[in-house]
Amino acid sequence: MATQSPKTPKIPPAPAAPVFKPEDGRGGDAVVLERRPQKTKPPQMYQVVLLNDDYTPMEFVVVVIQEFFNKDRDTATQIMLKIHLDGKGVCGVFSKDVAATKVDQVTEAARKNGHPLQCVSEPIE
Ligand code: TYC
């Protein structure tokens, strides 16, 4: 009679993996990669635009562009002058929520200081 320690549990062998052969039409070891159309689009972005008016001081607009759009003094001045001459100008491009927040912050700062400065956001592309 074969001797086996009673404390050693007998582990059954793992079932054999199925073997696919190329000739059985199941591909054998071949890996088939299916090309799928990309499902995710990049998010819609929004430009935040300041509009010109006849009353808001130039200096206030320059400071607003520096503070809320993180521009240096020279860049902010150039953007302000473009708005003054063309009627409007882009201060930055953001996701929808961030653009809406910028509009609210600029509008609140303008109203608190008694200026009619208008700020809007527009989808791009
Ligand atoms: N046109 C204003 C002035 O002459 C200056 C100004 C610039 C106002 C840009 C608004 O978004 C603006 N005082």
Coordinates of N, CA, C and O and ligand atoms in Angstrom, one line a residue:
M1 N 0.8 -1.2 0.0 CA 0.0 0.0 0.0 C 0.9 1.2 0.0 O 1.9 1.3 0.7
A2 N 0.5 2.3 -0.9 CA 1.3 3.5 -0.9 C 1.1 4.3 0.3 O 0.0 4.4 0.8
T3 N 2.2 4.9 0.8 CA 2.1 5.7 2.0 C 2.1 7.1 1.7 O 2.8 7.6 0.9
Q4 N 1.1 7.8 2.3 CA 1.0 9.2 2.1 C 0.7 9.8 3.4 O -0.1 9.3 4.2
S5 N 1.4 10.9 3.8 CA 1.1 11.6 5.0 C -0.3 12.0 5.1 O -0.8 12.7 4.1
P6 N -1.0 11.8 6.1 CA -2.4 12.2 6.2 C -2.6 13.7 6.3 O -3.6 14.3 6.0
K7 N -1.4 14.5 6.6 CA -1.5 15.9 6.8 C -1.3 16.6 5.4 O -1.6 17.8 5.3
T8 N -0.9 16.0 4.4 CA -0.6 16.6 3.1 C -1.9 16.5 2.3 O -2.2 15.4 1.9
P9 N -2.6 17.7 2.1 CA -3.8 17.6 1.3 C -3.4 17.3 -0.2 O -2.4 17.8 -0.7
K10 N -4.2 16.6 -0.8 CA -3.9 16.3 -2.2 C -4.6 17.3 -3.1 O -5.8 17.6 -3.0
I11 N -3.7 18.0 -3.9 CA -4.3 19.1 -4.8 C -4.5 18.5 -6.1 O -3.6 18.0 -6.7
P12 N -5.7 18.6 -6.6 CA -6.0 18.1 -7.9 C -5.3 18.9 -9.0 O -5.1 20.1 -8.9
P13 N -4.9 18.2 -10.0 CA -4.2 19.0 -11.1 C -5.1 19.9 -11.8 O -6.3 19.7 -11.9
A14 N -4.5 21.1 -12.3 CA -5.3 22.1 -13.0 C -5.8 21.5 -14.3 O -5.1 20.7 -14.9
P15 N -7.1 21.8 -14.7 CA -7.6 21.3 -15.9 C -6.7 21.8 -17.1 O -6.3 23.0 -17.0
A16 N -6.5 21.0 -18.0 CA -5.6 21.4 -19.2 C -6.3 22.5 -19.9 O -7.5 22.5 -20.1
A17 N -5.5 23.6 -20.3 CA -6.1 24.6 -21.1 C -6.4 24.1 -22.5 O -5.8 23.2 -23.0
P18 N -7.6 24.6 -23.1 CA -7.9 24.1 -24.4 C -6.9 24.5 -25.4 O -6.2 25.6 -25.3
V19 N -6.6 23.7 -26.4 CA -5.6 23.9 -27.4 C -6.3 24.2 -28.7 O -7.1 23.4 -29.2
F20 N -6.1 25.5 -29.2 CA -6.7 25.8 -30.5 C -5.7 25.7 -31.6 O -4.6 26.2 -31.5
K21 N -6.0 25.0 -32.6 CA -5.1 24.9 -33.7 C -5.5 25.8 -34.9 O -6.7 25.9 -35.1
P22 N -4.5 26.3 -35.6 CA -4.9 27.2 -36.7 C -5.9 26.6 -37.7 O -6.9 27.2 -38.1
E23 N -5.7 25.3 -37.9 CA -6.6 24.6 -38.9 C -8.0 24.4 -38.4 O -8.9 24.1 -39.2
D24 N -8.3 24.6 -37.1 CA -9.7 24.4 -36.7 C -10.5 25.8 -36.8 O -11.6 25.8 -36.3
G25 N -9.8 26.8 -37.4 CA -10.5 28.0 -37.6 C -10.6 28.9 -36.4 O -11.3 29.9 -36.4
R26 N -10.0 28.6 -35.3 CA -10.1 29.4 -34.1 C -8.8 30.2 -33.8 O -8.7 30.8 -32.8
G27 N -7.9 30.3 -34.8 CA -6.8 31.2 -34.7 C -5.6 30.8 -34.1 O -4.6 31.5 -34.1
G28 N -5.6 29.7 -33.4 CA -4.4 29.3 -32.7 C -3.9 30.4 -31.8 O -4.6 30.9 -31.0
D29 N -2.6 30.8 -31.9 CA -2.1 31.8 -31.0 C -2.3 33.2 -31.6 O -1.8 34.2 -31.0
A30 N -2.9 33.3 -32.7 CA -3.0 34.6 -33.3 C -3.8 35.6 -32.5 O -4.8 35.2 -31.8
V31 N -3.4 36.8 -32.4 CA -4.1 37.9 -31.7 C -4.8 38.8 -32.7 O -4.1 39.3 -33.6
V32 N -6.1 39.0 -32.7 CA -6.8 39.8 -33.6 C -7.1 41.1 -32.9 O -7.8 41.1 -31.9
L33 N -6.6 42.2 -33.5 CA -6.9 43.6 -32.9 C -7.9 44.2 -33.8 O -7.7 44.4 -35.0
E34 N -9.0 44.6 -33.2 CA -10.1 45.2 -33.9 C -9.9 46.7 -33.8 O -9.7 47.3 -32.8
R35 N -10.0 47.4 -35.0 CA -9.9 48.9 -35.0 C -11.3 49.4 -34.6 O -12.2 49.2 -35.3
R36 N -11.3 50.2 -33.6 CA -12.6 50.8 -33.2 C -12.5 52.3 -33.4 O -11.5 52.9 -33.0
P37 N -13.6 53.0 -33.8 CA -13.6 54.5 -33.9 C -13.4 55.1 -32.5 O -14.0 54.5 -31.6
Q38 N -12.6 56.2 -32.4 CA -12.4 56.8 -31.2 C -13.8 57.4 -30.7 O -14.5 58.1 -31.4
K39 N -14.1 57.1 -29.4 CA -15.4 57.5 -28.9 C -15.4 58.9 -28.2 O -16.3 59.6 -28.2
T40 N -14.2 59.3 -27.6 CA -14.2 60.5 -26.8 C -13.7 61.7 -27.7 O -12.7 61.5 -28.4
K41 N -14.4 62.8 -27.6 CA -14.0 64.0 -28.3 C -13.3 64.9 -27.3 O -13.7 64.9 -26.1
P42 N -12.4 65.7 -27.7 CA -11.8 66.7 -26.8 C -13.0 67.7 -26.4 O -13.9 67.9 -27.1
P43 N -12.9 68.2 -25.1 CA -14.0 69.0 -24.7 C -14.1 70.3 -25.4 O -13.1 70.9 -25.9
Q44 N -15.3 70.8 -25.6 CA -15.5 72.1 -26.2 C -14.8 73.2 -25.3 O -15.0 73.2 -24.1
M45 N -14.1 74.1 -26.0 CA -13.4 75.1 -25.2 C -14.1 76.5 -25.5 O -14.8 76.6 -26.5
Y46 N -13.9 77.4 -24.6 CA -14.5 78.7 -24.6 C -13.5 79.8 -24.5 O -12.6 79.8 -23.7
Q47 N -13.7 80.8 -25.4 CA -12.8 82.0 -25.2 C -13.6 83.1 -24.4 O -14.8 83.2 -24.5
V48 N -12.8 83.7 -23.5 CA -13.4 84.8 -22.7 C -13.0 86.1 -23.3 O -11.8 86.3 -23.6
V49 N -14.0 86.9 -23.6 CA -13.9 88.1 -24.4 C -14.3 89.3 -23.6 O -15.3 89.3 -22.9
L50 N -13.5 90.4 -23.7 CA -13.9 91.6 -23.1 C -14.4 92.5 -24.2 O -13.8 92.5 -25.3
L51 N -15.4 93.3 -23.9 CA -16.0 94.2 -24.9 C -15.6 95.7 -24.5 O -15.5 96.0 -23.3
N52 N -15.5 96.5 -25.5 CA -15.1 97.9 -25.3 C -16.4 98.6 -24.8 O -17.5 98.2 -25.1
D53 N -16.1 99.7 -24.1 CA -17.2 100.7 -23.8 C -16.5 102.0 -23.7 O -15.3 102.1 -23.7
D54 N -17.3 103.1 -23.5 CA -16.7 104.4 -23.5 C -16.3 104.9 -22.1 O -15.8 106.0 -21.9
Y55 N -16.7 104.1 -21.0 CA -16.6 104.6 -19.6 C -15.5 103.9 -18.8 O -15.0 104.5 -17.8
T56 N -15.3 102.6 -19.0 CA -14.4 101.9 -18.1 C -13.0 102.4 -18.4 O -12.5 102.5 -19.5
P57 N -12.2 102.8 -17.3 CA -10.9 103.3 -17.5 C -9.9 102.3 -18.1 O -10.0 101.1 -17.7
M58 N -9.0 102.7 -18.9 CA -8.1 101.8 -19.5 C -7.3 101.1 -18.4 O -7.0 99.9 -18.5
E59 N -6.9 101.8 -17.4 CA -6.1 101.2 -16.3 C -6.8 100.1 -15.6 O -6.2 99.0 -15.3
F60 N -8.1 100.3 -15.4 CA -8.9 99.2 -14.8 C -8.9 97.9 -15.6 O -8.7 96.8 -15.1
V61 N -9.0 98.1 -16.9 CA -9.1 96.9 -17.8 C -7.7 96.2 -17.8 O -7.7 95.0 -17.8
V62 N -6.7 97.0 -17.8 CA -5.3 96.4 -17.8 C -5.1 95.6 -16.5 O -4.7 94.4 -16.6
V63 N -5.6 96.1 -15.4 CA -5.4 95.4 -14.1 C -6.3 94.1 -14.1 O -5.9 93.0 -13.7
V64 N -7.5 94.2 -14.7 CA -8.4 93.0 -14.8 C -7.7 91.9 -15.6 O -7.7 90.8 -15.2
I65 N -7.2 92.3 -16.7 CA -6.5 91.3 -17.6 C -5.3 90.7 -16.9 O -5.1 89.5 -16.9
Q66 N -4.6 91.5 -16.2 CA -3.4 91.0 -15.4 C -3.9 90.0 -14.3 O -3.4 88.9 -14.2
E67 N -4.9 90.4 -13.6 CA -5.3 89.7 -12.4 C -6.1 88.4 -12.7 O -5.8 87.4 -12.1
F68 N -7.0 88.5 -13.6 CA -7.9 87.4 -13.9 C -7.4 86.5 -15.0 O -7.9 85.3 -15.1
F69 N -6.5 87.0 -15.8 CA -6.1 86.2 -17.0 C -4.6 86.0 -16.9 O -4.0 85.5 -17.9
N70 N -3.9 86.3 -15.8 CA -2.5 86.0 -15.6 C -1.6 86.5 -16.7 O -0.7 85.8 -17.1
K71 N -1.9 87.7 -17.2 CA -1.0 88.3 -18.2 C 0.0 89.3 -17.5 O -0.4 90.0 -16.6
D72 N 1.1 89.4 -18.2 CA 2.0 90.5 -17.6 C 1.5 91.8 -18.1 O 0.6 91.9 -18.9
R73 N 2.1 92.9 -17.6 CA 1.6 94.2 -17.8 C 1.6 94.6 -19.3 O 0.6 95.2 -19.8
D74 N 2.7 94.3 -20.0 CA 2.8 94.6 -21.4 C 1.7 93.9 -22.2 O 1.0 94.5 -23.1
T75 N 1.5 92.6 -22.0 CA 0.5 91.8 -22.7 C -0.9 92.3 -22.4 O -1.7 92.5 -23.3
A76 N -1.1 92.6 -21.1 CA -2.4 93.1 -20.7 C -2.7 94.4 -21.4 O -3.9 94.7 -21.9
T77 N -1.7 95.3 -21.5 CA -1.9 96.6 -22.2 C -2.2 96.4 -23.7 O -3.1 97.1 -24.2
Q78 N -1.5 95.5 -24.3 CA -1.7 95.2 -25.7 C -3.2 94.7 -25.9 O -3.9 95.1 -26.9
I79 N -3.6 93.8 -25.1 CA -5.0 93.3 -25.2 C -6.0 94.4 -25.0 O -7.0 94.5 -25.8
M80 N -5.8 95.2 -24.0 CA -6.7 96.3 -23.7 C -6.8 97.2 -24.9 O -7.9 97.7 -25.3
L81 N -5.6 97.6 -25.5 CA -5.6 98.5 -26.6 C -6.3 97.9 -27.9 O -7.0 98.6 -28.6
K82 N -6.2 96.6 -28.0 CA -6.9 95.9 -29.1 C -8.4 96.0 -28.9 O -9.1 96.3 -29.9
I83 N -8.8 95.8 -27.7 CA -10.3 95.9 -27.4 C -10.7 97.3 -27.6 O -11.8 97.5 -28.3
H84 N -10.0 98.3 -27.2 CA -10.3 99.7 -27.3 C -10.5 100.0 -28.8 O -11.4 100.7 -29.2
L85 N -9.6 99.5 -29.7 CA -9.6 99.8 -31.1 C -10.6 99.0 -31.9 O -11.2 99.5 -32.8
D86 N -10.7 97.7 -31.6 CA -11.5 96.8 -32.4 C -12.9 96.5 -31.8 O -13.7 95.9 -32.5
G87 N -13.1 96.9 -30.6 CA -14.4 96.7 -30.0 C -14.5 95.5 -29.1 O -15.3 95.4 -28.2
K88 N -13.6 94.5 -29.3 CA -13.5 93.3 -28.4 C -12.2 92.6 -28.5 O -11.5 92.8 -29.5
G89 N -11.9 91.8 -27.6 CA -10.6 91.0 -27.6 C -10.7 89.8 -26.7 O -11.3 89.8 -25.6
V90 N -9.9 88.8 -27.1 CA -9.9 87.5 -26.4 C -8.8 87.7 -25.3 O -7.7 88.0 -25.5
C91 N -9.2 87.3 -24.0 CA -8.3 87.4 -22.9 C -7.8 86.0 -22.5 O -6.7 85.9 -21.8
G92 N -8.5 84.9 -22.9 CA -8.0 83.6 -22.6 C -9.0 82.5 -23.1 O -10.1 82.9 -23.5
V93 N -8.5 81.3 -23.2 CA -9.4 80.2 -23.6 C -9.4 79.1 -22.5 O -8.3 78.7 -22.0
F94 N -10.6 78.6 -22.1 CA -10.8 77.8 -21.0 C -11.8 76.7 -21.2 O -12.6 76.9 -22.2
S95 N -11.9 75.8 -20.3 CA -13.1 74.9 -20.3 C -14.3 75.7 -20.0 O -14.2 76.8 -19.5
K96 N -15.5 75.1 -20.2 CA -16.7 75.8 -20.0 C -16.9 76.4 -18.6 O -17.2 77.6 -18.4
D97 N -16.6 75.6 -17.6 CA -16.8 76.0 -16.2 C -15.8 77.1 -15.8 O -16.2 78.1 -15.2
V98 N -14.6 77.0 -16.2 CA -13.6 78.0 -15.9 C -13.9 79.3 -16.6 O -13.8 80.4 -16.0
A99 N -14.3 79.2 -17.9 CA -14.7 80.4 -18.6 C -15.8 81.1 -17.9 O -15.8 82.4 -17.8
A100 N -16.8 80.4 -17.5 CA -18.0 81.0 -16.8 C -17.5 81.7 -15.5 O -18.0 82.7 -15.2
T101 N -16.6 81.0 -14.8 CA -16.1 81.6 -13.6 C -15.4 82.9 -13.8 O -15.5 83.9 -13.1
K102 N -14.6 82.9 -14.9 CA -13.8 84.2 -15.3 C -14.8 85.3 -15.6 O -14.6 86.4 -15.1
V103 N -15.9 85.0 -16.3 CA -16.9 86.0 -16.7 C -17.5 86.6 -15.4 O -17.6 87.8 -15.2
D104 N -17.9 85.7 -14.5 CA -18.5 86.1 -13.2 C -17.5 87.0 -12.4 O -17.9 88.0 -11.8
Q105 N -16.2 86.6 -12.3 CA -15.3 87.3 -11.5 C -15.0 88.7 -12.1 O -15.0 89.7 -11.4
V106 N -14.9 88.8 -13.4 CA -14.6 90.1 -14.1 C -15.8 91.0 -13.9 O -15.7 92.2 -13.6
T107 N -17.0 90.4 -14.1 CA -18.2 91.2 -14.0 C -18.4 91.7 -12.6 O -18.8 92.9 -12.4
E108 N -18.2 90.9 -11.6 CA -18.3 91.3 -10.2 C -17.3 92.4 -9.9 O -17.7 93.4 -9.3
A109 N -16.1 92.3 -10.3 CA -15.0 93.3 -10.1 C -15.4 94.6 -10.7 O -15.3 95.7 -10.1
A110 N -16.0 94.5 -12.0 CA -16.3 95.8 -12.7 C -17.5 96.5 -11.9 O -17.5 97.7 -11.7
R111 N -18.5 95.7 -11.5 CA -19.7 96.3 -10.9 C -19.3 96.9 -9.5 O -19.8 98.0 -9.2
K112 N -18.5 96.2 -8.8 CA -18.0 96.7 -7.5 C -17.3 98.0 -7.6 O -17.3 98.8 -6.7
N113 N -16.6 98.2 -8.7 CA -15.9 99.5 -9.0 C -16.7 100.5 -9.8 O -16.2 101.5 -10.2
G114 N -17.9 100.1 -10.1 CA -18.8 101.1 -10.8 C -18.6 101.2 -12.2 O -18.9 102.3 -12.8
H115 N -18.0 100.2 -12.9 CA -17.7 100.3 -14.3 C -18.7 99.4 -15.1 O -19.0 98.3 -14.6
P116 N -19.0 99.8 -16.3 CA -19.9 99.0 -17.1 C -19.3 97.9 -18.0 O -19.9 97.3 -18.8
L117 N -18.0 97.6 -17.7 CA -17.2 96.6 -18.5 C -18.0 95.3 -18.7 O -18.6 94.7 -17.8
Q118 N -18.1 94.9 -20.0 CA -18.8 93.6 -20.3 C -17.8 92.5 -20.6 O -16.8 92.8 -21.3
C119 N -18.1 91.3 -20.1 CA -17.2 90.2 -20.3 C -18.1 89.0 -20.7 O -19.1 88.7 -20.0
V120 N -17.8 88.3 -21.8 CA -18.7 87.2 -22.2 C -17.8 86.0 -22.6 O -16.6 86.2 -22.8
S121 N -18.4 84.8 -22.6 CA -17.6 83.6 -23.1 C -18.3 83.1 -24.4 O -19.5 83.2 -24.5
E122 N -17.5 82.6 -25.3 CA -18.0 82.1 -26.6 C -17.3 80.7 -26.9 O -16.1 80.6 -26.7
P123 N -18.1 79.7 -27.3 CA -17.5 78.5 -27.8 C -16.6 78.7 -29.0 O -16.9 79.6 -29.8
I124 N -15.5 78.0 -29.0 CA -14.6 78.2 -30.2 C -14.7 77.0 -31.2 O -15.0 75.9 -30.8
E125 N -14.3 77.2 -32.4 CA -14.2 76.3 -33.5 C -15.6 75.7 -34.0 O -16.6 76.1 -33.7
Ligands
TYC1 N1 -12.6 102.5 -24.3 C1 -12.3 102.7 -22.9 C2 -11.7 104.1 -22.7 O1 -11.4 104.8 -23.6 C3 -11.2 101.7 -22.5 C4 -11.7 100.2 -22.5 C5 -10.8 99.3 -23.0 C6 -12.9 99.9 -22.0 C7 -11.2 98.0 -23.1 C8 -13.3 98.6 -22.0 O2 -12.9 96.3 -22.5 C9 -12.5 97.6 -22.5 N2 -11.7 104.5 -21.4

